[in-house]
């Protein structure tokens, strides 16, 4: 099977397994689904954690810090003011909040892209869908009566969020292209038309907006190796500077640079020092 390493940054990457005989259309659809779902799931985690800590969202017209509310409503037993002013502060009871937090922690493990790649775990539509279903189930357990229609923990389950930097990397199918080694995968073809017929292949794939041209190629060395190399050369440079600062003839003080060292050793006087009042042996 062909292993596709779909990568944008260290924080947004995943491994996908497929076959060279599959169509570009099917692979592209699946890869883009996983790509967008990772971003969506991360955004949903933020919303659900806020839900567990500070309760449902306020109506957009009523958002604001609770301490400035002139006529605050009665507070529940587990009230915890939301510092952003977006949520009511009526958190669920600790047992139910723990259910939400635990599911968010599991989802974070799945969306820890760097760790998933290092462990060589493939990302699939099934894994993403299962994580979303678990999040939906946790919300239903904590709020069986449902959430307000404006709560982003509810709308996020359908992949609908207000535009912000957290979902900026999402791509629309009609506006996305898929690339390998500077070559675009063309719809209507098979993967083999671009990557060859060898099933035992690993390739780095890039997703790009249409019209943006070919993406920048991967660097020869990864970021970690580059940092290690820079640290090594910096240390080497500092050592060279230190050597240059020393006197050029500093080595003359060393025992091995004494031109009479051999004669003294043969005569047995090499380890003799002198001091006032007599001879001293070392």
Coordinates of C-alpha atoms in Angstrom, one line a residue:
X1 CA 0.0 0.0 0.0
X2 CA 1.1 3.6 -0.7
X3 CA 1.7 5.7 2.4
X4 CA 0.8 9.3 1.9
X5 CA 2.3 11.8 4.4
X6 CA -0.1 14.7 4.1
X7 CA 1.7 17.7 5.7
X8 CA 1.3 21.4 6.1
X9 CA 3.3 22.0 9.3
X10 CA 4.5 19.9 12.2
X11 CA 1.2 20.6 13.9
X12 CA -1.0 19.8 10.9
X13 CA 0.0 16.5 9.3
X14 CA -1.1 12.9 9.1
X15 CA -0.4 9.5 7.5
X16 CA -2.9 8.1 5.0
X17 CA -2.8 4.6 3.5
X18 CA -4.1 3.9 0.0
X19 CA -3.4 2.1 -3.2
X20 CA -1.9 3.3 -6.5
X21 CA -4.9 1.7 -8.2
X22 CA -7.4 4.0 -6.5
X23 CA -8.7 7.0 -8.3
X24 CA -7.5 10.5 -7.5
X25 CA -11.0 11.7 -7.0
X26 CA -11.7 9.1 -4.2
X27 CA -8.4 9.6 -2.5
X28 CA -8.6 13.4 -2.7
X29 CA -12.2 13.4 -1.2
X30 CA -11.0 11.1 1.7
X31 CA -7.8 13.0 2.4
X32 CA -9.6 16.4 2.4
X33 CA -12.3 15.0 4.7
X34 CA -9.6 13.9 7.2
X35 CA -7.8 17.2 6.9
X36 CA -10.9 19.4 7.5
X37 CA -12.1 17.0 10.2
X38 CA -8.9 17.3 12.2
X39 CA -9.2 21.1 12.2
X40 CA -12.9 20.9 13.1
X41 CA -12.4 18.4 15.9
X42 CA -9.7 20.7 17.4
X43 CA -12.1 23.6 17.3
X44 CA -14.9 21.5 18.8
X45 CA -12.6 20.4 21.7
X46 CA -12.1 24.1 22.6
X47 CA -15.9 24.6 22.7
X48 CA -16.7 21.4 24.7
X49 CA -14.0 22.2 27.3
X50 CA -15.5 25.7 27.7
X51 CA -19.0 24.0 27.9
X52 CA -17.7 21.7 30.7
X53 CA -16.1 24.6 32.6
X54 CA -18.7 27.4 32.2
X55 CA -21.9 25.9 30.9
X56 CA -24.0 26.7 27.7
X57 CA -23.4 29.7 25.6
X58 CA -25.4 32.9 26.2
X59 CA -27.6 34.3 23.5
X60 CA -25.3 36.6 21.3
X61 CA -27.3 39.6 22.4
X62 CA -26.7 38.9 26.1
X63 CA -23.0 38.2 26.0
X64 CA -20.9 40.1 28.5
X65 CA -19.1 39.7 31.8
X66 CA -21.5 38.6 34.6
X67 CA -20.0 41.0 37.2
X68 CA -21.4 43.9 35.1
X69 CA -24.9 42.5 35.0
X70 CA -27.1 44.8 37.0
X71 CA -29.9 42.2 37.5
X72 CA -28.2 38.8 37.5
X73 CA -30.4 35.7 37.4
X74 CA -30.2 33.2 40.3
X75 CA -27.0 31.1 40.2
X76 CA -26.9 27.4 40.3
X77 CA -24.8 25.2 42.6
X78 CA -22.0 24.8 40.2
X79 CA -21.9 28.3 38.8
X80 CA -18.5 29.4 37.6
X81 CA -18.2 32.8 35.9
X82 CA -16.9 32.7 32.3
X83 CA -14.0 35.2 31.9
X84 CA -14.9 35.7 28.2
X85 CA -18.5 36.5 29.0
X86 CA -19.7 34.2 26.3
X87 CA -21.2 31.5 28.5
X88 CA -23.7 31.4 31.3
X89 CA -21.4 30.1 33.9
X90 CA -23.9 27.3 34.8
X91 CA -21.5 24.4 34.6
X92 CA -22.7 20.8 34.7
X93 CA -22.2 18.9 37.9
X94 CA -18.6 17.7 38.4
X95 CA -19.4 14.1 37.4
X96 CA -20.8 15.2 34.1
X97 CA -18.1 17.8 33.5
X98 CA -15.5 15.0 33.9
X99 CA -17.2 13.0 31.1
X100 CA -16.8 16.0 28.8
X101 CA -13.2 16.7 29.8
X102 CA -12.3 13.0 29.5
X103 CA -13.7 12.8 26.0
X104 CA -11.9 16.0 25.0
X105 CA -8.6 14.5 26.3
X106 CA -9.1 11.5 24.1
X107 CA -9.9 13.6 21.1
X108 CA -6.8 15.7 21.7
X109 CA -4.7 12.5 21.5
X110 CA -6.2 11.8 18.1
X111 CA -5.5 15.3 16.8
X112 CA -1.9 15.4 18.1
X113 CA -0.7 15.1 14.6
X114 CA 3.0 15.0 15.3
X115 CA 2.6 12.2 17.8
X116 CA 0.4 10.2 15.5
X117 CA 2.9 10.4 12.7
X118 CA 5.8 9.5 15.0
X119 CA 3.8 6.4 16.1
X120 CA 3.1 5.6 12.4
X121 CA -0.6 5.5 13.0
X122 CA -2.8 6.1 9.9
X123 CA -5.6 8.6 10.0
X124 CA -8.9 7.4 8.6
X125 CA -12.4 8.6 8.1
X126 CA -13.6 6.0 10.5
X127 CA -11.3 7.2 13.4
X128 CA -12.4 10.8 12.9
X129 CA -16.1 9.9 12.7
X130 CA -15.8 7.7 15.8
X131 CA -14.2 10.6 17.8
X132 CA -17.0 13.0 16.7
X133 CA -19.6 10.5 17.7
X134 CA -18.0 10.1 21.1
X135 CA -18.1 13.9 21.5
X136 CA -21.7 14.0 20.5
X137 CA -22.5 11.3 23.0
X138 CA -20.7 13.0 25.9
X139 CA -22.6 16.2 25.2
X140 CA -25.9 14.3 25.2
X141 CA -25.0 12.7 28.5
X142 CA -24.2 16.0 30.1
X143 CA -27.1 17.9 28.5
X144 CA -29.8 15.5 27.6
X145 CA -32.2 18.4 27.0
X146 CA -29.9 19.7 24.3
X147 CA -27.9 22.9 23.9
X148 CA -29.1 26.3 22.6
X149 CA -28.9 26.6 18.8
X150 CA -26.3 29.3 19.1
X151 CA -23.9 27.3 21.2
X152 CA -20.8 26.5 19.1
X153 CA -20.5 23.1 21.0
X154 CA -23.7 22.2 19.2
X155 CA -23.1 23.7 15.8
X156 CA -19.5 22.4 15.9
X157 CA -20.8 18.8 15.7
X158 CA -22.0 19.7 12.2
X159 CA -18.7 21.4 11.3
X160 CA -20.2 24.9 11.5
X161 CA -18.2 27.6 13.3
X162 CA -17.7 31.3 13.2
X163 CA -14.7 32.1 11.1
X164 CA -11.5 32.6 13.2
X165 CA -7.8 31.7 13.0
X166 CA -8.4 28.2 14.4
X167 CA -10.2 27.0 11.3
X168 CA -8.3 29.2 8.8
X169 CA -6.6 26.1 7.3
X170 CA -9.8 24.4 6.3
X171 CA -10.2 23.9 2.5
X172 CA -13.3 23.7 0.4
X173 CA -13.3 20.8 -2.1
X174 CA -13.9 23.1 -5.0
X175 CA -11.0 25.3 -4.0
X176 CA -8.4 22.7 -3.1
X177 CA -5.7 20.8 -5.0
X178 CA -3.4 17.9 -4.1
X179 CA 0.3 17.8 -5.0
X180 CA 3.3 15.5 -4.9
X181 CA 6.9 16.4 -5.8
X182 CA 5.7 19.6 -7.6
X183 CA 3.1 17.7 -9.6
X184 CA -0.6 18.1 -9.2
X185 CA -2.8 15.1 -8.9
X186 CA -5.3 15.4 -11.7
X187 CA -8.9 14.4 -11.2
X188 CA -10.1 11.6 -13.5
X189 CA -6.8 9.8 -13.2
X190 CA -5.4 7.1 -11.0
X191 CA -2.7 7.7 -8.4
X192 CA -0.4 5.5 -10.4
X193 CA -0.4 8.1 -13.2
X194 CA 1.4 10.5 -10.8
X195 CA 3.3 8.3 -8.3
X196 CA 4.0 5.2 -10.4
X197 CA 2.9 1.6 -9.9
X198 CA 5.0 0.6 -6.9
X199 CA 2.7 -0.1 -4.0
X200 CA 5.6 0.1 -1.5
X201 CA 6.0 3.8 -1.8
X202 CA 5.9 6.6 0.7
X203 CA 5.3 10.1 -0.6
X204 CA 4.8 13.6 0.9
X205 CA 1.6 15.2 -0.2
X206 CA 0.6 18.8 0.0
X207 CA -2.9 20.3 -0.1
X208 CA -3.1 23.7 -1.7
X209 CA -5.7 26.2 -2.6
X210 CA -6.6 26.3 -6.3
X211 CA -4.6 28.9 -8.2
X212 CA -1.8 29.1 -5.6
X213 CA 0.6 27.1 -7.7
X214 CA 2.9 24.3 -6.6
X215 CA 3.6 24.3 -2.8
X216 CA 7.0 24.8 -1.4
X217 CA 9.0 21.6 -1.4
X218 CA 10.0 19.9 1.9
X219 CA 13.4 21.0 3.3
X220 CA 16.2 18.4 3.0
X221 CA 16.4 18.1 6.7
X222 CA 13.6 18.3 9.2
X223 CA 13.3 21.2 11.8
X224 CA 14.7 19.1 14.7
X225 CA 17.8 18.1 12.7
X226 CA 18.3 21.6 11.5
X227 CA 18.2 22.9 15.1
X228 CA 20.7 20.2 16.2
X229 CA 23.0 21.1 13.3
X230 CA 22.8 24.8 14.1
X231 CA 23.6 24.1 17.7
X232 CA 26.6 22.0 16.7
X233 CA 28.1 24.6 14.4
X234 CA 27.5 27.4 16.9
X235 CA 29.4 25.4 19.5
X236 CA 32.2 24.8 17.0
X237 CA 32.3 28.5 16.1
X238 CA 32.6 29.5 19.8
X239 CA 35.5 27.0 20.3
X240 CA 37.3 28.4 17.3
X241 CA 36.9 31.9 18.6
X242 CA 38.3 30.8 21.9
X243 CA 41.3 29.3 20.3
X244 CA 41.9 32.4 18.2
X245 CA 41.8 34.6 21.4
X246 CA 44.6 32.5 23.0
X247 CA 48.2 33.4 22.3
X248 CA 49.7 31.7 19.2
X249 CA 52.6 30.5 21.3
X250 CA 50.6 29.4 24.3
X251 CA 51.6 25.8 23.5
X252 CA 55.2 26.5 24.4
X253 CA 54.3 26.3 28.1
X254 CA 53.3 22.7 27.6
X255 CA 55.8 19.9 28.6
X256 CA 55.7 18.3 25.2
X257 CA 57.0 21.5 23.6
X258 CA 60.2 21.5 25.7
X259 CA 63.1 20.9 23.3
X260 CA 65.2 19.4 26.1
X261 CA 62.5 17.1 27.4
X262 CA 64.0 14.0 25.9
X263 CA 67.5 14.7 27.3
X264 CA 66.1 15.5 30.7
X265 CA 64.1 12.2 30.7
X266 CA 67.2 10.2 29.7
X267 CA 69.3 11.8 32.4
X268 CA 66.5 11.3 35.0
X269 CA 66.2 15.0 35.6
X270 CA 62.9 15.5 34.0
X271 CA 60.8 15.6 37.2
X272 CA 63.2 17.8 39.3
X273 CA 62.2 21.2 40.4
X274 CA 64.3 23.8 42.2
X275 CA 63.6 26.0 45.1
X276 CA 65.6 28.1 47.5
X277 CA 67.5 26.0 49.9
X278 CA 67.8 22.9 47.8
X279 CA 66.5 20.4 45.3
X280 CA 62.9 19.2 45.2
X281 CA 61.7 16.0 43.6
X282 CA 58.3 15.8 42.0

